[in-house]
PDB file of C-alpha atoms and ligand atoms in Angstrom:
ATOM      1  CA  MET A   1     -66.904 -40.280  96.160  1.00  0.00           C
ATOM      2  CA  SER A   2     -68.283 -37.636  98.463  1.00  0.00           C
ATOM      3  CA  TRP A   3     -71.778 -36.859  97.729  1.00  0.00           C
ATOM      4  CA  ALA A   4     -74.863 -35.280  99.619  1.00  0.00           C
ATOM      5  CA  GLY A   5     -72.849 -35.089 102.962  1.00  0.00           C
ATOM      6  CA  LEU A   6     -71.574 -38.550 102.764  1.00  0.00           C
ATOM      7  CA  PRO A   7     -67.861 -39.108 103.446  1.00  0.00           C
ATOM      8  CA  GLY A   8     -66.982 -40.819 100.270  1.00  0.00           C
ATOM      9  CA  TYR A   9     -65.239 -43.916 101.775  1.00  0.00           C
ATOM     10  CA  ASP A  10     -67.297 -46.222  99.520  1.00  0.00           C
ATOM     11  CA  CYS A  11     -67.015 -48.946 102.418  1.00  0.00           C
ATOM     12  CA  TRP A  12     -70.147 -50.931 101.655  1.00  0.00           C
ATOM     13  CA  LEU A  13     -71.132 -50.765 105.361  1.00  0.00           C
ATOM     14  CA  CYS A  14     -74.543 -49.261 104.676  1.00  0.00           C
ATOM     15  CA  GLY A  15     -75.069 -52.020 102.042  1.00  0.00           C
ATOM     16  CA  ALA A  16     -74.850 -49.813  99.093  1.00  0.00           C
ATOM     17  CA  PRO A  17     -71.535 -50.302  97.052  1.00  0.00           C
ATOM     18  CA  SER A  18     -70.610 -46.472  96.933  1.00  0.00           C
ATOM     19  CA  CYS A  19     -71.560 -43.332  98.745  1.00  0.00           C
ATOM     20  CA  SER A  20     -73.047 -41.945  95.614  1.00  0.00           C
ATOM     21  CA  THR A  21     -75.316 -44.923  95.070  1.00  0.00           C
ATOM     22  CA  ALA A  22     -76.146 -44.822  98.908  1.00  0.00           C
ATOM     23  CA  ALA A  23     -77.226 -41.238  98.454  1.00  0.00           C
ATOM     24  CA  ARG A  24     -79.437 -41.904  95.481  1.00  0.00           C
ATOM     25  CA  LEU A  25     -81.119 -44.727  97.275  1.00  0.00           C
ATOM     26  CA  MET A  26     -81.454 -42.549 100.427  1.00  0.00           C
ATOM     27  CA  GLU A  27     -82.899 -39.819  98.224  1.00  0.00           C
ATOM     28  CA  ALA A  28     -85.471 -42.264  96.851  1.00  0.00           C
ATOM     29  CA  GLY A  29     -86.319 -43.506 100.262  1.00  0.00           C
ATOM     30  CA  GLU A  30     -84.893 -46.906  99.769  1.00  0.00           C
ATOM     31  CA  LEU A  31     -82.094 -46.652 102.182  1.00  0.00           C
ATOM     32  CA  SER A  32     -82.253 -45.071 105.716  1.00  0.00           C
ATOM     33  CA  PRO A  33     -79.707 -42.183 106.173  1.00  0.00           C
ATOM     34  CA  GLU A  34     -78.905 -43.569 109.499  1.00  0.00           C
ATOM     35  CA  SER A  35     -77.334 -46.664 107.627  1.00  0.00           C
ATOM     36  CA  CYS A  36     -74.052 -44.577 107.250  1.00  0.00           C
ATOM     37  CA  PRO A  37     -72.140 -44.849 110.527  1.00  0.00           C
ATOM     38  CA  PHE A  38     -69.838 -42.039 109.495  1.00  0.00           C
ATOM     39  CA  SER A  39     -72.100 -39.192 108.647  1.00  0.00           C
ATOM     40  CA  LYS A  40     -75.469 -37.810 108.549  1.00  0.00           C
ATOM     41  CA  PRO A  41     -76.360 -37.037 105.036  1.00  0.00           C
ATOM     42  CA  VAL A  42     -78.269 -33.832 104.098  1.00  0.00           C
ATOM     43  CA  LEU A  43     -80.829 -35.002 101.560  1.00  0.00           C
ATOM     44  CA  ARG A  44     -83.271 -33.319  99.381  1.00  0.00           C
ATOM     45  CA  LYS A  45     -85.900 -34.721  96.918  1.00  0.00           C
ATOM     46  CA  PRO A  46     -83.799 -35.596  93.686  1.00  0.00           C
ATOM     47  CA  TRP A  47     -84.053 -33.070  90.887  1.00  0.00           C
ATOM     48  CA  ILE A  48     -85.103 -34.977  87.999  1.00  0.00           C
ATOM     49  CA  THR A  49     -86.705 -33.627  84.777  1.00  0.00           C
ATOM     50  CA  GLU A  50     -89.526 -35.031  82.720  1.00  0.00           C
ATOM     51  CA  PRO A  51     -88.496 -37.326  80.055  1.00  0.00           C
ATOM     52  CA  THR A  52     -88.260 -35.609  76.510  1.00  0.00           C
ATOM     53  CA  PRO A  53     -87.192 -36.610  73.160  1.00  0.00           C
ATOM     54  CA  ILE A  54     -84.313 -34.627  71.382  1.00  0.00           C
ATOM     55  CA  ARG A  55     -85.719 -31.298  70.292  1.00  0.00           C
ATOM     56  CA  ILE A  56     -83.673 -29.180  67.709  1.00  0.00           C
ATOM     57  CA  ILE A  57     -84.357 -25.516  67.885  1.00  0.00           C
ATOM     58  CA  HIS A  58     -83.223 -22.547  65.503  1.00  0.00           C
ATOM     59  CA  PRO A  59     -83.600 -19.831  67.922  1.00  0.00           C
ATOM     60  CA  CYS A  60     -82.540 -16.803  65.749  1.00  0.00           C
ATOM     61  CA  PRO A  61     -84.349 -16.277  62.298  1.00  0.00           C
ATOM     62  CA  SER A  62     -81.332 -14.199  61.012  1.00  0.00           C
ATOM     63  CA  GLU A  63     -78.790 -17.068  61.908  1.00  0.00           C
ATOM     64  CA  PRO A  64     -80.450 -20.208  60.724  1.00  0.00           C
ATOM     65  CA  GLN A  65     -77.096 -22.031  61.105  1.00  0.00           C
ATOM     66  CA  THR A  66     -77.375 -21.560  64.915  1.00  0.00           C
ATOM     67  CA  THR A  67     -78.989 -24.571  66.456  1.00  0.00           C
ATOM     68  CA  GLU A  68     -79.808 -25.455  69.929  1.00  0.00           C
ATOM     69  CA  ILE A  69     -80.604 -29.025  70.995  1.00  0.00           C
ATOM     70  CA  SER A  70     -82.588 -29.946  74.155  1.00  0.00           C
ATOM     71  CA  LEU A  71     -82.632 -33.512  75.329  1.00  0.00           C
ATOM     72  CA  SER A  72     -83.402 -35.292  78.751  1.00  0.00           C
ATOM     73  CA  LEU A  73     -81.635 -38.486  79.521  1.00  0.00           C
ATOM     74  CA  VAL A  74     -84.398 -39.382  81.871  1.00  0.00           C
ATOM     75  CA  GLN A  75     -86.559 -42.540  81.359  1.00  0.00           C
ATOM     76  CA  LYS A  76     -90.284 -42.662  82.289  1.00  0.00           C
ATOM     77  CA  GLY A  77     -90.740 -43.332  85.912  1.00  0.00           C
ATOM     78  CA  ALA A  78     -87.178 -42.483  86.901  1.00  0.00           C
ATOM     79  CA  LYS A  79     -86.719 -42.360  90.588  1.00  0.00           C
ATOM     80  CA  TYR A  80     -82.883 -41.886  90.963  1.00  0.00           C
ATOM     81  CA  ARG A  81     -80.784 -38.989  89.958  1.00  0.00           C
ATOM     82  CA  PRO A  82     -80.226 -39.734  86.477  1.00  0.00           C
ATOM     83  CA  ILE A  83     -76.652 -38.860  86.029  1.00  0.00           C
ATOM     84  CA  ASP A  84     -73.348 -39.101  88.267  1.00  0.00           C
ATOM     85  CA  MET A  85     -71.847 -35.654  87.767  1.00  0.00           C
ATOM     86  CA  ASP A  86     -68.511 -36.329  89.401  1.00  0.00           C
ATOM     87  CA  LEU A  87     -67.907 -39.281  87.029  1.00  0.00           C
ATOM     88  CA  SER A  88     -69.132 -37.253  84.030  1.00  0.00           C
ATOM     89  CA  ILE A  89     -66.713 -34.524  84.656  1.00  0.00           C
ATOM     90  CA  GLU A  90     -63.832 -37.155  85.082  1.00  0.00           C
ATOM     91  CA  LEU A  91     -64.805 -38.743  81.794  1.00  0.00           C
ATOM     92  CA  LEU A  92     -65.097 -35.507  79.943  1.00  0.00           C
ATOM     93  CA  ASN A  93     -61.742 -34.364  81.286  1.00  0.00           C
ATOM     94  CA  PHE A  94     -60.204 -37.805  80.331  1.00  0.00           C
ATOM     95  CA  PHE A  95     -61.331 -37.237  76.743  1.00  0.00           C
ATOM     96  CA  ALA A  96     -59.690 -33.718  76.828  1.00  0.00           C
ATOM     97  CA  VAL A  97     -62.927 -31.891  76.826  1.00  0.00           C
ATOM     98  CA  ARG A  98     -62.768 -28.702  78.723  1.00  0.00           C
ATOM     99  CA  ALA A  99     -65.434 -29.045  81.346  1.00  0.00           C
ATOM    100  CA  ARG A 100     -66.181 -27.401  84.608  1.00  0.00           C
ATOM    101  CA  SER A 101     -68.661 -27.987  87.490  1.00  0.00           C
ATOM    102  CA  MET A 102     -71.074 -25.219  88.312  1.00  0.00           C
ATOM    103  CA  ALA A 103     -73.880 -24.337  90.860  1.00  0.00           C
ATOM    104  CA  ARG A 104     -72.196 -26.755  93.467  1.00  0.00           C
ATOM    105  CA  GLY A 105     -71.955 -29.497  91.149  1.00  0.00           C
ATOM    106  CA  GLN A 106     -75.582 -29.352  89.727  1.00  0.00           C
ATOM    107  CA  ILE A 107     -74.333 -28.202  86.205  1.00  0.00           C
ATOM    108  CA  ILE A 108     -71.474 -29.154  84.029  1.00  0.00           C
ATOM    109  CA  SER A 109     -70.375 -26.662  81.337  1.00  0.00           C
ATOM    110  CA  ALA A 110     -68.374 -28.011  78.533  1.00  0.00           C
ATOM    111  CA  ASP A 111     -66.959 -27.226  75.100  1.00  0.00           C
ATOM    112  CA  ILE A 112     -67.549 -30.275  73.066  1.00  0.00           C
ATOM    113  CA  GLY A 113     -66.402 -30.104  69.532  1.00  0.00           C
ATOM    114  CA  ARG A 114     -67.948 -26.821  68.112  1.00  0.00           C
ATOM    115  CA  SER A 115     -70.632 -26.735  70.740  1.00  0.00           C
ATOM    116  CA  SER A 116     -71.241 -25.275  74.014  1.00  0.00           C
ATOM    117  CA  VAL A 117     -73.028 -27.811  76.323  1.00  0.00           C
ATOM    118  CA  GLN A 118     -74.685 -27.701  79.619  1.00  0.00           C
ATOM    119  CA  ILE A 119     -75.329 -30.903  81.471  1.00  0.00           C
ATOM    120  CA  TYR A 120     -77.745 -30.790  84.392  1.00  0.00           C
ATOM    121  CA  ALA A 121     -77.981 -33.106  87.381  1.00  0.00           C
ATOM    122  CA  SER A 122     -81.563 -33.402  86.710  1.00  0.00           C
ATOM    123  CA  GLY A 123     -80.760 -35.247  83.371  1.00  0.00           C
ATOM    124  CA  ARG A 124     -81.304 -32.468  80.999  1.00  0.00           C
ATOM    125  CA  ILE A 125     -78.622 -31.643  78.138  1.00  0.00           C
ATOM    126  CA  MET A 126     -78.616 -28.244  76.494  1.00  0.00           C
ATOM    127  CA  LEU A 127     -76.294 -27.855  73.431  1.00  0.00           C
ATOM    128  CA  ARG A 128     -75.742 -24.729  71.170  1.00  0.00           C
ATOM    129  CA  ASN A 129     -73.883 -24.764  68.038  1.00  0.00           C
ATOM    130  CA  GLU A 130     -73.268 -21.849  65.656  1.00  0.00           C
ATOM    131  CA  ILE A 131     -72.196 -23.948  62.687  1.00  0.00           C
ATOM    132  CA  SER A 132     -74.982 -26.137  61.540  1.00  0.00           C
ATOM    133  CA  SER A 133     -77.542 -28.671  62.792  1.00  0.00           C
ATOM    134  CA  GLN A 134     -75.426 -31.525  61.681  1.00  0.00           C
ATOM    135  CA  SER A 135     -72.485 -30.073  63.447  1.00  0.00           C
ATOM    136  CA  ALA A 136     -74.753 -29.803  66.588  1.00  0.00           C
ATOM    137  CA  LEU A 137     -75.986 -33.490  66.176  1.00  0.00           C
ATOM    138  CA  ASP A 138     -72.416 -34.790  65.804  1.00  0.00           C
ATOM    139  CA  ASP A 139     -71.424 -32.876  68.907  1.00  0.00           C
ATOM    140  CA  LEU A 140     -74.380 -34.316  70.931  1.00  0.00           C
ATOM    141  CA  LYS A 141     -73.348 -37.793  69.993  1.00  0.00           C
ATOM    142  CA  LYS A 142     -69.927 -37.165  71.134  1.00  0.00           C
ATOM    143  CA  CYS A 143     -71.215 -35.809  74.473  1.00  0.00           C
ATOM    144  CA  LEU A 144     -73.506 -38.935  74.937  1.00  0.00           C
ATOM    145  CA  PHE A 145     -70.481 -41.057  74.093  1.00  0.00           C
ATOM    146  CA  TYR A 146     -68.263 -39.475  76.715  1.00  0.00           C
ATOM    147  CA  ILE A 147     -70.944 -39.378  79.544  1.00  0.00           C
ATOM    148  CA  MET A 148     -72.718 -42.628  78.910  1.00  0.00           C
ATOM    149  CA  PRO A 149     -71.068 -44.490  81.625  1.00  0.00           C
ATOM    150  CA  ALA A 150     -72.066 -41.932  84.178  1.00  0.00           C
ATOM    151  CA  VAL A 151     -75.812 -42.487  83.305  1.00  0.00           C
ATOM    152  CA  VAL A 152     -77.518 -43.936  86.276  1.00  0.00           C
ATOM    153  CA  CYS A 153     -79.354 -47.123  85.831  1.00  0.00           C
ATOM    154  CA  GLN A 154     -82.958 -46.660  86.933  1.00  0.00           C
ATOM    155  CA  ASN A 155     -83.285 -50.370  87.946  1.00  0.00           C
ATOM    156  CA  ASP A 156     -81.065 -50.068  90.898  1.00  0.00           C
ATOM    157  CA  ALA A 157     -79.225 -46.718  90.953  1.00  0.00           C
ATOM    158  CA  TYR A 158     -76.017 -48.320  90.091  1.00  0.00           C
ATOM    159  CA  LEU A 159     -73.362 -47.165  87.759  1.00  0.00           C
ATOM    160  CA  PHE A 160     -71.438 -49.680  85.330  1.00  0.00           C
ATOM    161  CA  LEU A 161     -68.742 -50.854  87.616  1.00  0.00           C
ATOM    162  CA  GLU A 162     -71.467 -51.909  90.181  1.00  0.00           C
ATOM    163  CA  GLU A 163     -73.691 -53.361  87.369  1.00  0.00           C
ATOM    164  CA  ILE A 164     -70.545 -55.387  86.387  1.00  0.00           C
ATOM    165  CA  ILE A 165     -69.771 -56.528  90.024  1.00  0.00           C
ATOM    166  CA  TYR A 166     -73.333 -57.471  90.820  1.00  0.00           C
ATOM    167  CA  LYS A 167     -74.240 -59.107  87.527  1.00  0.00           C
ATOM    168  CA  ARG A 168     -77.072 -56.690  86.739  1.00  0.00           C
ATOM    169  CA  LYS A 169     -78.496 -56.037  83.382  1.00  0.00           C
ATOM    170  CA  VAL A 170     -77.934 -52.231  82.228  1.00  0.00           C
ATOM    171  CA  CYS A 171     -80.879 -50.214  81.182  1.00  0.00           C
ATOM    172  CA  GLN A 172     -79.100 -47.487  79.112  1.00  0.00           C
ATOM    173  CA  GLU A 173     -79.749 -49.208  75.754  1.00  0.00           C
ATOM    174  CA  HIS A 174     -81.611 -46.248  74.230  1.00  0.00           C
ATOM    175  CA  LEU A 175     -78.832 -43.818  75.058  1.00  0.00           C
ATOM    176  CA  MET A 176     -76.354 -46.225  73.651  1.00  0.00           C
ATOM    177  CA  GLU A 177     -78.223 -46.169  70.515  1.00  0.00           C
ATOM    178  CA  ILE A 178     -78.314 -42.393  70.072  1.00  0.00           C
ATOM    179  CA  ALA A 179     -74.549 -42.172  70.991  1.00  0.00           C
ATOM    180  CA  GLY A 180     -73.703 -44.903  68.361  1.00  0.00           C
ATOM    181  CA  ILE A 181     -72.344 -47.220  71.107  1.00  0.00           C
ATOM    182  CA  LYS A 182     -72.428 -51.011  70.739  1.00  0.00           C
ATOM    183  CA  LEU A 183     -71.703 -52.944  73.796  1.00  0.00           C
ATOM    184  CA  ASP A 184     -71.103 -56.456  74.472  1.00  0.00           C
ATOM    185  CA  LEU A 185     -71.203 -56.944  78.294  1.00  0.00           C
ATOM    186  CA  ASN A 186     -69.831 -60.413  78.009  1.00  0.00           C
ATOM    187  CA  ASP A 187     -66.610 -59.036  76.207  1.00  0.00           C
ATOM    188  CA  ILE A 188     -66.350 -56.407  79.092  1.00  0.00           C
ATOM    189  CA  ARG A 189     -66.514 -59.141  81.638  1.00  0.00           C
ATOM    190  CA  SER A 190     -63.901 -61.121  79.859  1.00  0.00           C
ATOM    191  CA  ALA A 191     -61.507 -58.028  79.732  1.00  0.00           C
ATOM    192  CA  ILE A 192     -62.114 -57.717  83.617  1.00  0.00           C
ATOM    193  CA  GLU A 193     -61.392 -61.533  84.130  1.00  0.00           C
ATOM    194  CA  GLY A 194     -58.074 -61.967  85.965  1.00  0.00           C
ATOM    195  CA  VAL A 195     -57.495 -58.324  86.639  1.00  0.00           C
ATOM    196  CA  GLU A 196     -57.143 -57.409  90.381  1.00  0.00           C
ATOM    197  CA  PRO A 197     -59.151 -54.363  91.164  1.00  0.00           C
ATOM    198  CA  GLU A 198     -56.207 -52.469  92.507  1.00  0.00           C
ATOM    199  CA  ASN A 199     -54.628 -52.957  89.055  1.00  0.00           C
ATOM    200  CA  TYR A 200     -56.961 -50.725  87.489  1.00  0.00           C
ATOM    201  CA  GLU A 201     -54.381 -49.510  84.967  1.00  0.00           C
ATOM    202  CA  ILE A 202     -54.783 -52.488  83.066  1.00  0.00           C
ATOM    203  CA  LEU A 203     -58.312 -51.834  82.295  1.00  0.00           C
ATOM    204  CA  LEU A 204     -57.525 -48.241  81.393  1.00  0.00           C
ATOM    205  CA  LYS A 205     -54.875 -49.464  79.066  1.00  0.00           C
ATOM    206  CA  GLU A 206     -57.329 -52.048  77.581  1.00  0.00           C
ATOM    207  CA  GLY A 207     -59.979 -49.581  77.257  1.00  0.00           C
ATOM    208  CA  ILE A 208     -57.711 -47.091  75.240  1.00  0.00           C
ATOM    209  CA  ASN A 209     -56.627 -49.729  72.961  1.00  0.00           C
ATOM    210  CA  ARG A 210     -60.298 -50.736  72.419  1.00  0.00           C
ATOM    211  CA  ILE A 211     -61.273 -47.084  71.742  1.00  0.00           C
ATOM    212  CA  LYS A 212     -58.393 -46.823  69.133  1.00  0.00           C
ATOM    213  CA  LYS A 213     -59.895 -49.910  67.291  1.00  0.00           C
ATOM    214  CA  LEU A 214     -63.322 -48.047  67.347  1.00  0.00           C
ATOM    215  CA  ASP A 215     -64.562 -50.628  70.037  1.00  0.00           C
ATOM    216  CA  SER A 216     -66.987 -48.893  72.317  1.00  0.00           C
ATOM    217  CA  THR A 217     -66.526 -51.463  74.934  1.00  0.00           C
ATOM    218  CA  GLY A 218     -63.355 -49.479  75.699  1.00  0.00           C
ATOM    219  CA  LEU A 219     -65.417 -46.754  76.992  1.00  0.00           C
ATOM    220  CA  ILE A 220     -66.920 -48.787  79.774  1.00  0.00           C
ATOM    221  CA  LEU A 221     -63.319 -50.168  80.708  1.00  0.00           C
ATOM    222  CA  ILE A 222     -62.111 -46.637  81.076  1.00  0.00           C
ATOM    223  CA  SER A 223     -64.958 -45.661  83.104  1.00  0.00           C
ATOM    224  CA  ILE A 224     -64.530 -48.905  85.504  1.00  0.00           C
ATOM    225  CA  SER A 225     -60.924 -48.030  85.755  1.00  0.00           C
ATOM    226  CA  ILE A 226     -61.666 -44.217  86.691  1.00  0.00           C
ATOM    227  CA  GLU A 227     -63.994 -45.459  89.329  1.00  0.00           C
ATOM    228  CA  LEU A 228     -61.535 -48.012  90.883  1.00  0.00           C
ATOM    229  CA  ARG A 229     -58.876 -45.325  90.656  1.00  0.00           C
ATOM    230  CA  ARG A 230     -61.031 -43.089  92.859  1.00  0.00           C
ATOM    231  CA  VAL A 231     -61.654 -45.966  95.277  1.00  0.00           C
ATOM    232  CA  PHE A 232     -57.828 -46.771  95.601  1.00  0.00           C
ATOM    233  CA  LEU A 233     -56.873 -43.120  95.871  1.00  0.00           C
ATOM    234  CA  LEU A 234     -58.634 -43.126  99.310  1.00  0.00           C
ATOM    235  CA  ASN A 235     -56.256 -45.674 100.345  1.00  0.00           C
ATOM    236  CA  PRO A 236     -59.066 -48.234 101.446  1.00  0.00           C
ATOM    237  CA  PRO A 237     -58.453 -50.650 104.321  1.00  0.00           C
ATOM    238  CA  LYS A 238     -57.583 -54.232 103.422  1.00  0.00           C
ATOM    239  CA  GLU A 239     -61.137 -55.472 104.161  1.00  0.00           C
ATOM    240  CA  ILE A 240     -62.583 -53.193 101.575  1.00  0.00           C
ATOM    241  CA  VAL A 241     -59.969 -54.337  99.057  1.00  0.00           C
ATOM    242  CA  ASP A 242     -60.770 -57.967  99.820  1.00  0.00           C
ATOM    243  CA  VAL A 243     -64.590 -57.147  99.280  1.00  0.00           C
ATOM    244  CA  LEU A 244     -63.886 -55.635  95.995  1.00  0.00           C
ATOM    245  CA  ARG A 245     -61.696 -58.443  94.954  1.00  0.00           C
ATOM    246  CA  ARG A 246     -64.149 -61.128  96.141  1.00  0.00           C
ATOM    247  CA  SER A 247     -66.775 -59.148  94.152  1.00  0.00           C
ATOM    248  CA  PHE A 248     -64.762 -59.445  91.026  1.00  0.00           C
ATOM    249  CA  SER A 249     -63.987 -63.009  91.496  1.00  0.00           C
ATOM    250  CA  GLY A 250     -67.442 -63.825  92.752  1.00  0.00           C
ATOM    251  CA  TYR A 251     -68.865 -62.514  89.617  1.00  0.00           C
ATOM    252  CA  LEU A 252     -66.428 -64.293  87.420  1.00  0.00           C
ATOM    253  CA  GLU A 253     -66.853 -67.456  89.602  1.00  0.00           C
ATOM    254  CA  ARG A 254     -63.261 -68.101  89.188  1.00  0.00           C
ATOM    255  CA  GLU A 255     -60.127 -67.346  91.348  1.00  0.00           C
ATOM    256  CA  VAL A 256     -58.665 -63.993  90.518  1.00  0.00           C
ATOM    257  CA  LYS A 257     -55.269 -64.319  88.942  1.00  0.00           C
ATOM    258  CA  SER A 258     -52.507 -62.148  89.906  1.00  0.00           C
ATOM    259  CA  ASP A 259     -50.163 -62.592  86.899  1.00  0.00           C
ATOM    260  CA  HIS A 260     -50.858 -59.142  85.512  1.00  0.00           C
ATOM    261  CA  ARG A 261     -49.262 -57.438  88.476  1.00  0.00           C
ATOM    262  CA  SER A 262     -45.603 -57.457  87.730  1.00  0.00           C
ATOM    263  CA  SER A 263     -46.058 -56.651  84.204  1.00  0.00           C
ATOM    264  CA  THR A 264     -48.366 -53.561  84.777  1.00  0.00           C
ATOM    265  CA  ARG A 265     -46.807 -50.203  84.088  1.00  0.00           C
ATOM    266  CA  VAL A 266     -48.649 -47.336  85.995  1.00  0.00           C
ATOM    267  CA  MET A 267     -50.257 -45.077  83.508  1.00  0.00           C
ATOM    268  CA  LYS A 268     -51.042 -41.661  84.551  1.00  0.00           C
ATOM    269  CA  LEU A 269     -54.270 -40.272  83.314  1.00  0.00           C
ATOM    270  CA  SER A 270     -52.482 -37.241  81.415  1.00  0.00           C
ATOM    271  CA  GLU A 271     -50.280 -39.870  79.819  1.00  0.00           C
ATOM    272  CA  ALA A 272     -53.354 -41.864  78.755  1.00  0.00           C
ATOM    273  CA  VAL A 273     -55.027 -38.717  77.272  1.00  0.00           C
ATOM    274  CA  ALA A 274     -51.892 -37.959  75.316  1.00  0.00           C
ATOM    275  CA  ARG A 275     -51.928 -41.472  73.820  1.00  0.00           C
ATOM    276  CA  ILE A 276     -55.606 -41.230  73.061  1.00  0.00           C
ATOM    277  CA  LEU A 277     -55.153 -38.095  71.051  1.00  0.00           C
ATOM    278  CA  GLU A 278     -52.308 -39.569  69.053  1.00  0.00           C
ATOM    279  CA  GLY A 279     -54.550 -42.351  67.882  1.00  0.00           C
ATOM    280  CA  ASP A 280     -57.262 -42.490  65.125  1.00  0.00           C
ATOM    281  CA  ILE A 281     -60.226 -42.094  67.606  1.00  0.00           C
ATOM    282  CA  PRO A 282     -63.393 -40.656  66.692  1.00  0.00           C
ATOM    283  CA  ALA A 283     -65.319 -38.231  69.283  1.00  0.00           C
ATOM    284  CA  THR A 284     -62.370 -36.714  70.469  1.00  0.00           C
ATOM    285  CA  ASP A 285     -61.686 -33.100  70.243  1.00  0.00           C
ATOM    286  CA  LYS A 286     -58.456 -33.113  68.211  1.00  0.00           C
ATOM    287  CA  ASN A 287     -58.928 -29.549  66.835  1.00  0.00           C
ATOM    288  CA  ARG A 288     -58.844 -28.132  70.276  1.00  0.00           C
ATOM    289  CA  THR A 289     -56.094 -25.582  70.735  1.00  0.00           C
ATOM    290  CA  ASP A 290     -56.505 -24.903  74.322  1.00  0.00           C
ATOM    291  CA  PRO A 291     -56.301 -28.175  76.217  1.00  0.00           C
ATOM    292  CA  GLU A 292     -56.659 -28.059  79.937  1.00  0.00           C
TER     293      GLU A 292
HETATM  294  S1  SF4 B 301     -71.564 -46.557 104.892  1.00  0.00           S
HETATM  295 FE1  SF4 B 301     -72.250 -46.224 102.795  1.00  0.00          FE
HETATM  296  S2  SF4 B 301     -72.632 -44.014 102.655  1.00  0.00           S
HETATM  297 FE2  SF4 B 301     -71.379 -44.347 104.566  1.00  0.00          FE
HETATM  298  S3  SF4 B 301     -69.233 -44.142 103.837  1.00  0.00           S
HETATM  299 FE3  SF4 B 301     -69.621 -46.475 103.623  1.00  0.00          FE
HETATM  300  S4  SF4 B 301     -70.544 -46.618 101.546  1.00  0.00           S
HETATM  301 FE4  SF4 B 301     -70.443 -44.322 102.023  1.00  0.00          FE
END
């Protein structure tokens, strides 16, 4: 993806697996801006809030049902921008949440359930709900569920796709707990096994099926599929596809099978959203009357 003045080729030439991760590493001083042969990035100090626990506020005494929630996703000692805003907005839109990017991508404004939510690139989330505290908390949980795959690991600046490829350990357990997400990474890895990266629709399909069965691993498969889709939309050269394929098979330590290719039906994202809304899925905004 294009980020901080980088071209968005996700080509690995600088040593980072994507431009967004390269930008995070450059901002943290762990990768030279000259490492990218295609562009000279404009870098600023990353804007990261201090870690804070969830605070529930009742701002108006005459309307005690109105609730505001403030939360920082940031962990103590965070050094990388804590959230990938581009992936967040794609995930929110995927789950039929109306969300828009503001302030040059630094803020996402979204209607989630019955709450209005602002998600800041610094890692802060502000939520306002005029129904009740419980309704606010329910919507916060939904919000965290949707954007959890876009939370940047503070061990290495990677997102889930990169963690899976490079066999890293994820650091987002505390957020998963708040969002009610239970993940079995081995299970996610077995879902990827045998799938060629350019057949990312298989992962999308499998992710949707798992979400319908209330299995949160589906969320990660959907996010990996969205990331892969973005890579392949750029029509990457064969070398990059080979690197990606080797990364998948290298992780799995087995030859990549190709027998899924012929049976794959290309599923458009809008089609996937329609299917997800048909099913018995928690944390979707079924009551919305004004879908995007
Ligand atoms: S070299 Fe790195 S920053 Fe430059 S386009 Fe490739 S992945 Fe992106």
